[in-house]
Coordinates of C-alpha atoms in Angstrom, one line a residue:
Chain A
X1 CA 7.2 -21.8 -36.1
X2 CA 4.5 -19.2 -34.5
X3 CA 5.3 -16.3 -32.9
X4 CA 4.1 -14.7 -29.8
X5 CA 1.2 -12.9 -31.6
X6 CA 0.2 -16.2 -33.2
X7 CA -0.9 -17.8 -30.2
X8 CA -4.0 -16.6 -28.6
X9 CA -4.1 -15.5 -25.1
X10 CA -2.1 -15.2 -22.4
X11 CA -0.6 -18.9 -22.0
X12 CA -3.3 -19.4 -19.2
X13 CA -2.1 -17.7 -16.8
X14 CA -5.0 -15.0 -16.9
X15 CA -2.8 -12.1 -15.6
X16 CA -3.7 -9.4 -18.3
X17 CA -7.7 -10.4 -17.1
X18 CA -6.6 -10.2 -13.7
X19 CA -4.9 -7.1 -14.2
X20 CA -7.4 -5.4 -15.6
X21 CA -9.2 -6.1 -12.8
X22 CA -7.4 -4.8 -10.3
X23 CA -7.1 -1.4 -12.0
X24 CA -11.0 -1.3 -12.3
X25 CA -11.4 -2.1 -8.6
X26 CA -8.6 1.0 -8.0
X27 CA -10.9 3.2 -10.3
X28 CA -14.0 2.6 -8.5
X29 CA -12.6 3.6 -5.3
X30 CA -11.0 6.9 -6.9
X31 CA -13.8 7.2 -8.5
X32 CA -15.7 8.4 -5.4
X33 CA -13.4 11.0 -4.0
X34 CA -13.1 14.6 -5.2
X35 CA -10.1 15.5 -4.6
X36 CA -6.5 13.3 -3.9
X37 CA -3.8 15.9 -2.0
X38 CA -0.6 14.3 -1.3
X39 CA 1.6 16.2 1.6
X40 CA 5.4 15.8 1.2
X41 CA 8.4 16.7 2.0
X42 CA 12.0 15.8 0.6
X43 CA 12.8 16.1 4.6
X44 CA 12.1 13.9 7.7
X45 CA 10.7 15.6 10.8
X46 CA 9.6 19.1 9.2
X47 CA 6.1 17.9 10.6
X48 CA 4.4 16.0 7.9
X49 CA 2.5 13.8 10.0
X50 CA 1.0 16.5 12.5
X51 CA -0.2 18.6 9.8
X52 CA -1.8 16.4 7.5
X53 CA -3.7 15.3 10.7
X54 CA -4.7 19.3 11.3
X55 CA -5.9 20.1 7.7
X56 CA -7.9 17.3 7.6
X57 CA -9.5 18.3 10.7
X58 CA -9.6 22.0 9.5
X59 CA -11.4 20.7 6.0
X60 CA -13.8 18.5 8.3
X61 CA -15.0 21.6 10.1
X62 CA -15.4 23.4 7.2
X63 CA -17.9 21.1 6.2
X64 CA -15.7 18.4 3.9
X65 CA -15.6 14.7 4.5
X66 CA -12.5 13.5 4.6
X67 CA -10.0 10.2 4.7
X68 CA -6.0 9.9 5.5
X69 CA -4.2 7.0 3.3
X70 CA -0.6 7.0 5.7
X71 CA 1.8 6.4 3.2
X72 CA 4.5 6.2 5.2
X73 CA 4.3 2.7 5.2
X74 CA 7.9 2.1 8.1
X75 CA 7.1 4.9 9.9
X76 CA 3.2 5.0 10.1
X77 CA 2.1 7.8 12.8
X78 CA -1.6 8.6 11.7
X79 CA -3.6 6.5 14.0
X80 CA -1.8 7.6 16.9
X81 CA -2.7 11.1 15.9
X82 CA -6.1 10.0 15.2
X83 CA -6.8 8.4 18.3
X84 CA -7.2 4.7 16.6
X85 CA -5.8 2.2 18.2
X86 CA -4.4 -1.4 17.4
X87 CA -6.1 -3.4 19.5
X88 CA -8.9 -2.3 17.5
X89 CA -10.5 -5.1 15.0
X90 CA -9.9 -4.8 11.2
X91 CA -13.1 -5.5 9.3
X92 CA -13.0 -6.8 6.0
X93 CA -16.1 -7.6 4.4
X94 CA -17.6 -8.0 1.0
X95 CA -17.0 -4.1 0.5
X96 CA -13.1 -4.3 1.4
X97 CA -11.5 -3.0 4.4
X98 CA -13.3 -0.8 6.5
X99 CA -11.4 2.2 6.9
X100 CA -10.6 3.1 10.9
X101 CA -12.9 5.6 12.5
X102 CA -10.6 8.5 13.2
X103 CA -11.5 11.8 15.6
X104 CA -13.8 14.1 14.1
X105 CA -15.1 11.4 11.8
X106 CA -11.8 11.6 9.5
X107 CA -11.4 8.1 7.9
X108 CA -7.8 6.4 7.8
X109 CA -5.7 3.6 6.5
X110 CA -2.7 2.7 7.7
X111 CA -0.2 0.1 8.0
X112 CA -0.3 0.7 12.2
X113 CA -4.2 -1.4 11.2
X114 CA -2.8 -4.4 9.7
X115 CA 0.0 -5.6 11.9
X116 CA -0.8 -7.3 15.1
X117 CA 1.2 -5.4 17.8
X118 CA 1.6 -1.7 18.6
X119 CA 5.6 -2.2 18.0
X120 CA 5.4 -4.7 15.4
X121 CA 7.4 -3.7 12.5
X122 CA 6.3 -3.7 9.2
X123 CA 8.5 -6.5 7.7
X124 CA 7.7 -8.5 4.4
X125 CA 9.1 -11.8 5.3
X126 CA 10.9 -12.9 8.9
X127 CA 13.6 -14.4 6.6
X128 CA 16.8 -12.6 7.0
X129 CA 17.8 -12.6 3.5
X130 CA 14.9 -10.8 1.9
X131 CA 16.5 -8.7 -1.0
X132 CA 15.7 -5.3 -1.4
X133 CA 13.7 -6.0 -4.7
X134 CA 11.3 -7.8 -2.5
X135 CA 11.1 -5.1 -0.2
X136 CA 10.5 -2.7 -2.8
X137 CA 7.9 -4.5 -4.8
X138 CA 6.2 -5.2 -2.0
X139 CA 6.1 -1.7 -0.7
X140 CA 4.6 -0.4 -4.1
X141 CA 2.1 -3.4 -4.0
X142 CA 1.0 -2.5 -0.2
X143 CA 0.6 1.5 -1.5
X144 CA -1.8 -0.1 -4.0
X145 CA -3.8 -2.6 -1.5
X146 CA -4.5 0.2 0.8
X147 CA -5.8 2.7 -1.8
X148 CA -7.7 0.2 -3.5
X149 CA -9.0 -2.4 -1.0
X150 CA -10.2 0.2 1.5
X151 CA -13.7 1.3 1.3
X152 CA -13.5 4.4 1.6
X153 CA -16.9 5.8 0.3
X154 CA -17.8 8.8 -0.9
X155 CA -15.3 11.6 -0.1
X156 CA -14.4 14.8 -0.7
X157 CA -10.5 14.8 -0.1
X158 CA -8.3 12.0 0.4
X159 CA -4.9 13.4 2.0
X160 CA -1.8 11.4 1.7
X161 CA 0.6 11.8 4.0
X162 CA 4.1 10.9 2.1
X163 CA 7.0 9.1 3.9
X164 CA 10.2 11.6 3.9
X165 CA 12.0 12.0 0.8
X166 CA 10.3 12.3 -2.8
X167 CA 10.5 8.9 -4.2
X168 CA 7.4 7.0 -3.2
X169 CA 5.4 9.7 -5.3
X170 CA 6.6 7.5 -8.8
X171 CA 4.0 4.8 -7.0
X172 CA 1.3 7.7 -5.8
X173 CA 1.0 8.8 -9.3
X174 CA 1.0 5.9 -11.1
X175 CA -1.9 4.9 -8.7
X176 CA -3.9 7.6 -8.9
X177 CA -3.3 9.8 -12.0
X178 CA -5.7 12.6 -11.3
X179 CA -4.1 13.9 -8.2
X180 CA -4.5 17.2 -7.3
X181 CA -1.4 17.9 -6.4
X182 CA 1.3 18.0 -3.6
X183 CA 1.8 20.0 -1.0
X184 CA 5.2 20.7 -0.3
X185 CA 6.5 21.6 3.4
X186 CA 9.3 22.9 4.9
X187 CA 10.9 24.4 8.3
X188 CA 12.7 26.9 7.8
X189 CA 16.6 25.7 8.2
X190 CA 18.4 25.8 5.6
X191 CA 18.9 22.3 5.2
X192 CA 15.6 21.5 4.7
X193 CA 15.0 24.1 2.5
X194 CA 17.8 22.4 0.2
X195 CA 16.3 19.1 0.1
X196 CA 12.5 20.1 -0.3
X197 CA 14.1 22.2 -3.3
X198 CA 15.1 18.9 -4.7
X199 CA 11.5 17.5 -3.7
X200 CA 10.2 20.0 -5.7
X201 CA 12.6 19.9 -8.7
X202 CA 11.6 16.2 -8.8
X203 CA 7.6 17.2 -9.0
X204 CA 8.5 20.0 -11.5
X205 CA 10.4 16.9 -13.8
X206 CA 7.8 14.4 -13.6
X207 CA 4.9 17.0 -14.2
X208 CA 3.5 16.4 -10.8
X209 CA 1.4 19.3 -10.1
X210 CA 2.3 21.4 -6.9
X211 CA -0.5 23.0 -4.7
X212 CA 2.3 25.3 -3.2
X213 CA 4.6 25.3 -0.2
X214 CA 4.2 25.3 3.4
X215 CA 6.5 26.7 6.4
X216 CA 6.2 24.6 9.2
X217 CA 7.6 25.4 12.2
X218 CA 7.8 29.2 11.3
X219 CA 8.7 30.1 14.4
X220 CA 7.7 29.4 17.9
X221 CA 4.5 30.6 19.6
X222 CA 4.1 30.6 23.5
X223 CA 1.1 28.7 24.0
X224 CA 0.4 31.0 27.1
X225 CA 1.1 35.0 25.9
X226 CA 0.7 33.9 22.5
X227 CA 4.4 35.6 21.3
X228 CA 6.3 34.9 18.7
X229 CA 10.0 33.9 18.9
X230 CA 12.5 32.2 16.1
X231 CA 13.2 28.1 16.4
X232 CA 15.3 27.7 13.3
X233 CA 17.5 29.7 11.9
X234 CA 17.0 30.0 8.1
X235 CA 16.5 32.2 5.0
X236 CA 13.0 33.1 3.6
X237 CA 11.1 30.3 2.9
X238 CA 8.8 32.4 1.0
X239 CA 11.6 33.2 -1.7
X240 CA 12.5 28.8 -2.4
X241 CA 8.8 29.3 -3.2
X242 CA 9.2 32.5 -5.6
X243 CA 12.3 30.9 -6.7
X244 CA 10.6 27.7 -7.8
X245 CA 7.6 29.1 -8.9
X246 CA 5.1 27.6 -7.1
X247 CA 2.9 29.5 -4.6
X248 CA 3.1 30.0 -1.1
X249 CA 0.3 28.8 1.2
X250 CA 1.8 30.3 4.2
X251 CA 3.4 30.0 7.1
X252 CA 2.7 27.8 10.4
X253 CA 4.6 29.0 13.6
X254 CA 5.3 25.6 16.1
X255 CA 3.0 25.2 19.0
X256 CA 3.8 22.5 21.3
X257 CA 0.1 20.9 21.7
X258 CA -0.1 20.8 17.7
X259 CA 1.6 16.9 17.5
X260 CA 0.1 15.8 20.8
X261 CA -1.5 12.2 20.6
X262 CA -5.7 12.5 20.8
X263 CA -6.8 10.5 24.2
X264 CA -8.7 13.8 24.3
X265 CA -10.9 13.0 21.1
X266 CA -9.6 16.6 19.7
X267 CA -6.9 17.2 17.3
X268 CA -5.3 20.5 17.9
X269 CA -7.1 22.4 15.3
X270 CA -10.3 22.3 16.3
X271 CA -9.7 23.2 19.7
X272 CA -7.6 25.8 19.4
X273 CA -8.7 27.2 15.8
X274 CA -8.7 30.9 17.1
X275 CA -5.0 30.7 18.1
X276 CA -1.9 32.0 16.0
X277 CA -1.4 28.4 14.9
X278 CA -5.0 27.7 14.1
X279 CA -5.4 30.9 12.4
X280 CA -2.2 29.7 10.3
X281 CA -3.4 26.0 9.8
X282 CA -6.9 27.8 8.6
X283 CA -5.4 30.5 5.9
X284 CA -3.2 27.5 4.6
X285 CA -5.9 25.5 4.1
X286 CA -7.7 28.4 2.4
X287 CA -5.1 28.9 -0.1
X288 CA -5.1 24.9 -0.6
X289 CA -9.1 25.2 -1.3
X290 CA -8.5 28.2 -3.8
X291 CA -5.3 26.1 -5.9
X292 CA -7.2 23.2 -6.2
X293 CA -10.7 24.4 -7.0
Chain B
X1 CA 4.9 -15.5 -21.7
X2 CA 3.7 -18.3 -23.6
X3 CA 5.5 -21.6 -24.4
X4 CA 5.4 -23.4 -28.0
X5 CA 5.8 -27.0 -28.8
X6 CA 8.0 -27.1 -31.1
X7 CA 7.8 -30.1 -32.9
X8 CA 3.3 -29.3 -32.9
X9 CA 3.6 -25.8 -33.5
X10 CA 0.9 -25.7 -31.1
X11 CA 0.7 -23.7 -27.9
X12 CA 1.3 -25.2 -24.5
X13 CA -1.6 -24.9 -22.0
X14 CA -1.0 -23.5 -17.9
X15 CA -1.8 -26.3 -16.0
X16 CA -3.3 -25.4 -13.0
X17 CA -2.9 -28.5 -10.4
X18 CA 0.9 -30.0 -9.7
X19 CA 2.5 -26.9 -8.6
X20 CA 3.9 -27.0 -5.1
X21 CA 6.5 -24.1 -4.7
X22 CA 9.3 -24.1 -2.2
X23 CA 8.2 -21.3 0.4
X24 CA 8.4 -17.2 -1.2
X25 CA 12.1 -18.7 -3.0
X26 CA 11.1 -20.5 -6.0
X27 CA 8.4 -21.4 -8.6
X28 CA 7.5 -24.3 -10.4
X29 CA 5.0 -24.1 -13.5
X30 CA 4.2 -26.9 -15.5
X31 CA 2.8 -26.5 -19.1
X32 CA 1.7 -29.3 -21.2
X33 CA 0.7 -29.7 -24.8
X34 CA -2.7 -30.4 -25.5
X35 CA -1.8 -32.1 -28.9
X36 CA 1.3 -34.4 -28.0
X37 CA 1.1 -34.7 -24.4
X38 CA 4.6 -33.4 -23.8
X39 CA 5.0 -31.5 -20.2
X40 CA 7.5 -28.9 -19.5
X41 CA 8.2 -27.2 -16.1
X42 CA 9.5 -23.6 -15.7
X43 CA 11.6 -23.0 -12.9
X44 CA 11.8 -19.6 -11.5
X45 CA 14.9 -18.4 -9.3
X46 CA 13.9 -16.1 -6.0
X47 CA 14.1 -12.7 -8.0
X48 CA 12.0 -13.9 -11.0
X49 CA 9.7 -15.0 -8.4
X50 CA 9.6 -12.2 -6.2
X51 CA 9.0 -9.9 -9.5
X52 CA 6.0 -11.6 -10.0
X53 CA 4.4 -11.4 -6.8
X54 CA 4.1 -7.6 -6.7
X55 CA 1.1 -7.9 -9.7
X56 CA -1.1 -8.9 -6.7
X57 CA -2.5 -11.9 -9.1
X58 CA -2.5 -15.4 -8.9
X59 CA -1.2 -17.7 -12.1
X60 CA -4.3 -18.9 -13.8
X61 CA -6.7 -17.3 -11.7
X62 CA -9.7 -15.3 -12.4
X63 CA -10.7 -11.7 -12.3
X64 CA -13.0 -12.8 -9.7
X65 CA -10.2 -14.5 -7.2
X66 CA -8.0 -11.6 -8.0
X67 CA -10.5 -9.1 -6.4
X68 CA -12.3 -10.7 -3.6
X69 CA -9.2 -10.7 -1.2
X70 CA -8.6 -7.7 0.0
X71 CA -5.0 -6.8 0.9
X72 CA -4.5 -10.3 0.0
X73 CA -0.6 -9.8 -1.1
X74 CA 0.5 -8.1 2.3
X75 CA -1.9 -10.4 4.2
X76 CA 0.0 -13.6 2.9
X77 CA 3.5 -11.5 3.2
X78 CA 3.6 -9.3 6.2
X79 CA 5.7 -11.4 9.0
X80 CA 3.2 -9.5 11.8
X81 CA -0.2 -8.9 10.2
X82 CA -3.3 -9.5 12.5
X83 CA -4.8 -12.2 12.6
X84 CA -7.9 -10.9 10.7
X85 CA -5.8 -10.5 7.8
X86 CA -4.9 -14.1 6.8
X87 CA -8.6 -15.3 7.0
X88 CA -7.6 -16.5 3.4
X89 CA -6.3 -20.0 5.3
X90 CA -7.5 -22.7 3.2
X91 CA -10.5 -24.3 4.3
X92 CA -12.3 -27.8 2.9
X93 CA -15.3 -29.2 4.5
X94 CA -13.7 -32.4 5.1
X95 CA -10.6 -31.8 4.7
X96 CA -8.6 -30.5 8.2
X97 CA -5.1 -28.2 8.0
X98 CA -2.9 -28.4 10.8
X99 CA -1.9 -24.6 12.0
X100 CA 1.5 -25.7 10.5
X101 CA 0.3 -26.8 7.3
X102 CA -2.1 -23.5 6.8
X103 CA 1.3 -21.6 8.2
X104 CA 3.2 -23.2 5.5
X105 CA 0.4 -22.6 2.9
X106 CA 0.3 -19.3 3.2
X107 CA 4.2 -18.7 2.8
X108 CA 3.4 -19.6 -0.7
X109 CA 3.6 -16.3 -2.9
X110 CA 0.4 -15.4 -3.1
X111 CA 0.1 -15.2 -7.3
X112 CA 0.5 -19.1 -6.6
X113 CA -1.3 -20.0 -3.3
X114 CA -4.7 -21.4 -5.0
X115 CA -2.7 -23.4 -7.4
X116 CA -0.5 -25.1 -4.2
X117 CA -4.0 -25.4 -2.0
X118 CA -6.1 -27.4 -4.9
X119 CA -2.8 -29.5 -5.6
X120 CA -2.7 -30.6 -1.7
X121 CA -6.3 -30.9 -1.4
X122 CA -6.4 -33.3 -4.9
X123 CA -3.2 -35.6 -3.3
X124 CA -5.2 -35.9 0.3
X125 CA -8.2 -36.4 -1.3
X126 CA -7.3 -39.3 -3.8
X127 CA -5.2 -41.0 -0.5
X128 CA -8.4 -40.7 1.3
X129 CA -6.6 -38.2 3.8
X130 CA -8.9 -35.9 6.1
X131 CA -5.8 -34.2 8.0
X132 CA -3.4 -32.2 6.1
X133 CA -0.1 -31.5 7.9
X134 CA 3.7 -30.6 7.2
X135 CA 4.6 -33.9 6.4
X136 CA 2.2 -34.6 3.7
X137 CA 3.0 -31.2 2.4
X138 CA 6.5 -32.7 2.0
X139 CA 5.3 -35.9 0.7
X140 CA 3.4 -34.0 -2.1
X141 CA 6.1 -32.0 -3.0
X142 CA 8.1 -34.7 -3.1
X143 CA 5.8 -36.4 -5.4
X144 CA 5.2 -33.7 -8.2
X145 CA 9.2 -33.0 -8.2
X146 CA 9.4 -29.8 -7.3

């Protein structure tokens, strides 16, 4: 009787061609982008979200194009930050998707796009007994739509903003091998210090390379006297990153216009760049430019 | 996977009309062999099914078809999606889908979609039928066993 290697092909099914395909579609898009930065955090609520938005808009005004792939595919906040709204028309053509058209000219994708409503959820099926394997395969197969079917042109840095916790990286780096790294961040309490450790650990295991560490919410500045005052209490955030040996891009004191929504066609950064924040946001990014370059 | 006839030795071929799946549960594939004739179907519970879904291809498709829909897995899965998503709805010249047959059509995983879509369009077409709806959808079903 034959064996598996006797017969020729794939039974007809094509999948190995199709495959194929698919990867070189994903390396044509990569292909065009300088740099991938994925920002994580083992944590939920340390911030993510806001500061992806604010680097990107720091590395635009440096000069850099730039695009946002929202991985936080249940939670997606970027096109609120961004200013882009749902009601706003997808456009797919021969290309892919287009990308949305965020403030300062930052590109995005982001599940907010695709669903139909503002408070739609992002649900695979309206049967209630999806399993959870559905939901996870689809979940990696959605990661792998928006990186590849979006046309995102020629960048210079694709940010990613992670969901919480540290296992939706597997899928990030599987997709796109060449990343330059993660940024970790943190606040400073004590319990997000111990999960971001783990975050971290994780990264270390799977080879992932780490950019550094950032302290978000360092702090509180007064947006009016510009002082300085404690909002969590925690150890030195500076010494997880000595402890893990990884750098540390510095420290980002909480300012209560940083997370605000853009119906004013401004992300924080830009319009308040010469504040203690901004000034923060700025040498971070500085020390992200020197890692990766 | 490949399937053998046993008693040719020979390898069984994909074949690419008569598939009608139950809606994102299970899968139906037939195989036949080319020397004897002899037809086999393999059935595929909901995980087995689900499992295959997240390669974002479609059984006996081309590179081509595999590429030239974008998001074309979350736009036949997401239970919200916009509108501009699923513009993948099967169309025929002369051939008309009822909004509950294209509704129905695109519950099909999509690795199988095209496969369901020509298998509809070849049983309306040989009954002379311009109008597809839910009923003939159950009618072919019903009539390739599955």
């Amino acid at each position: 009787m034959k064996t598996y290697e006797d017969l020729a092909g794939d039974g007809g099914s094509n999948i190995i061609e199709q495959v194929e395909a698919l990867g070189e579609k994903l390396r044509s898009r990569l292909d065009r982008i300088k740099y991938k930065v994925a920002l994580m955090s083992g944590k939920g609520g340390v911030g993510k979200s806001s500061l992806t938005a604010n680097v990107a808009a720091c590395l635009v005004d440096k000069g850099h194009s730039v695009g946002i792939l929202d991985a936080d595919l249940n939670g997606p906040s970027i096109c609120h930050l961004l200013g882009v709204k749902n009601s706003q028309k997808l456009t797919i053509d021969d290309r892919g998707v287009q990308p949305g058209a965020g403030v300062h000219g930052i590109k995005l994708m982001s599940m907010d796009m695709l669903l139909s409503n503002p408070d739609s959820p992002v649900m695979w099926t309206e049967e209630a007994d999806a399993t959870a394997v559905w939901v996870s395969t689809m979940e990696s197969t959605a990661l792998r739509e928006l990186v590849a079917d979006t046309d995102w042109g020629d960048l210079d840095f694709l940010l990613i903003d992670m969901p919480p916790g540290s296992d939706r990286i597997d899928n990030i780096r599987s997709l796109i091998p060449e990343l330059a790294g993660v940024v970790e961040i943190t606040i400073p309490s004590l319990l997000s210090q111990h999960i971001v450790s783990k975050s971290i650990a994780k990264n270390n295991k799977m080879k992932v390379p780490i950019i550094g560490l950032i302290e978000n919410m360092a702090g509180y500045t007064c947006p009016h006297c510009e002082k300085e005052g404690p909002l969590f209490e925690g150890e030195d955030v500076e010494s997880l990153a000595e402890q893990k040996n990884i750098p540390y891009l510095g420290k980002i004191p909480f300012d209560t216009r940083i997370g605000r929504k853009t119906d004013s066609g401004s992300l924080y950064y830009i319009d308040n760049k010469d504040s203690v924040t901004g000034k923060a946001i700025n040498l971070a990014v500085e020390n992200i430019l020197k890692s990766i370059k | 996977m490949k399937f053998l006839c046993i008693p040719c030795d020979e390898k069984m071929e994909t074949q690419v009309d008569g598939i009608m799946p139950e809606e994102k549960k299970n899968l139906a594939m037939k195989f036949k062999c080319k020397k004897c004739g002899h037809s086999i179907a393999m059935l595929t519970n909901k995980f087995e099914t689900e499992f295959v879904s997240k390669l974002g291809v479609q059984m006996g498709g081309t590179a081509a078809e595999a590429t030239e829909a974008p998001m074309g897995v979350m736009a036949g899965s997401l239970a919200e999606g916009k509108d501009e998503l699923k513009k993948g709805a099967p169309t025929e010249e002369d051939i008309e889908w009822t909004e509950e047959a294209k509704q129905r059509i695109q519950k099909v995983p999509f690795f199988v979609r095209n496969m369901a879509k020509k298998t509809v369009l070849s049983f309306a077409k040989d009954k002379g039928i311009t109008v597809i709806d839910a009923k003939l959808m159950d009618e072919v079903r019903e009539k390739v066993g599955m």
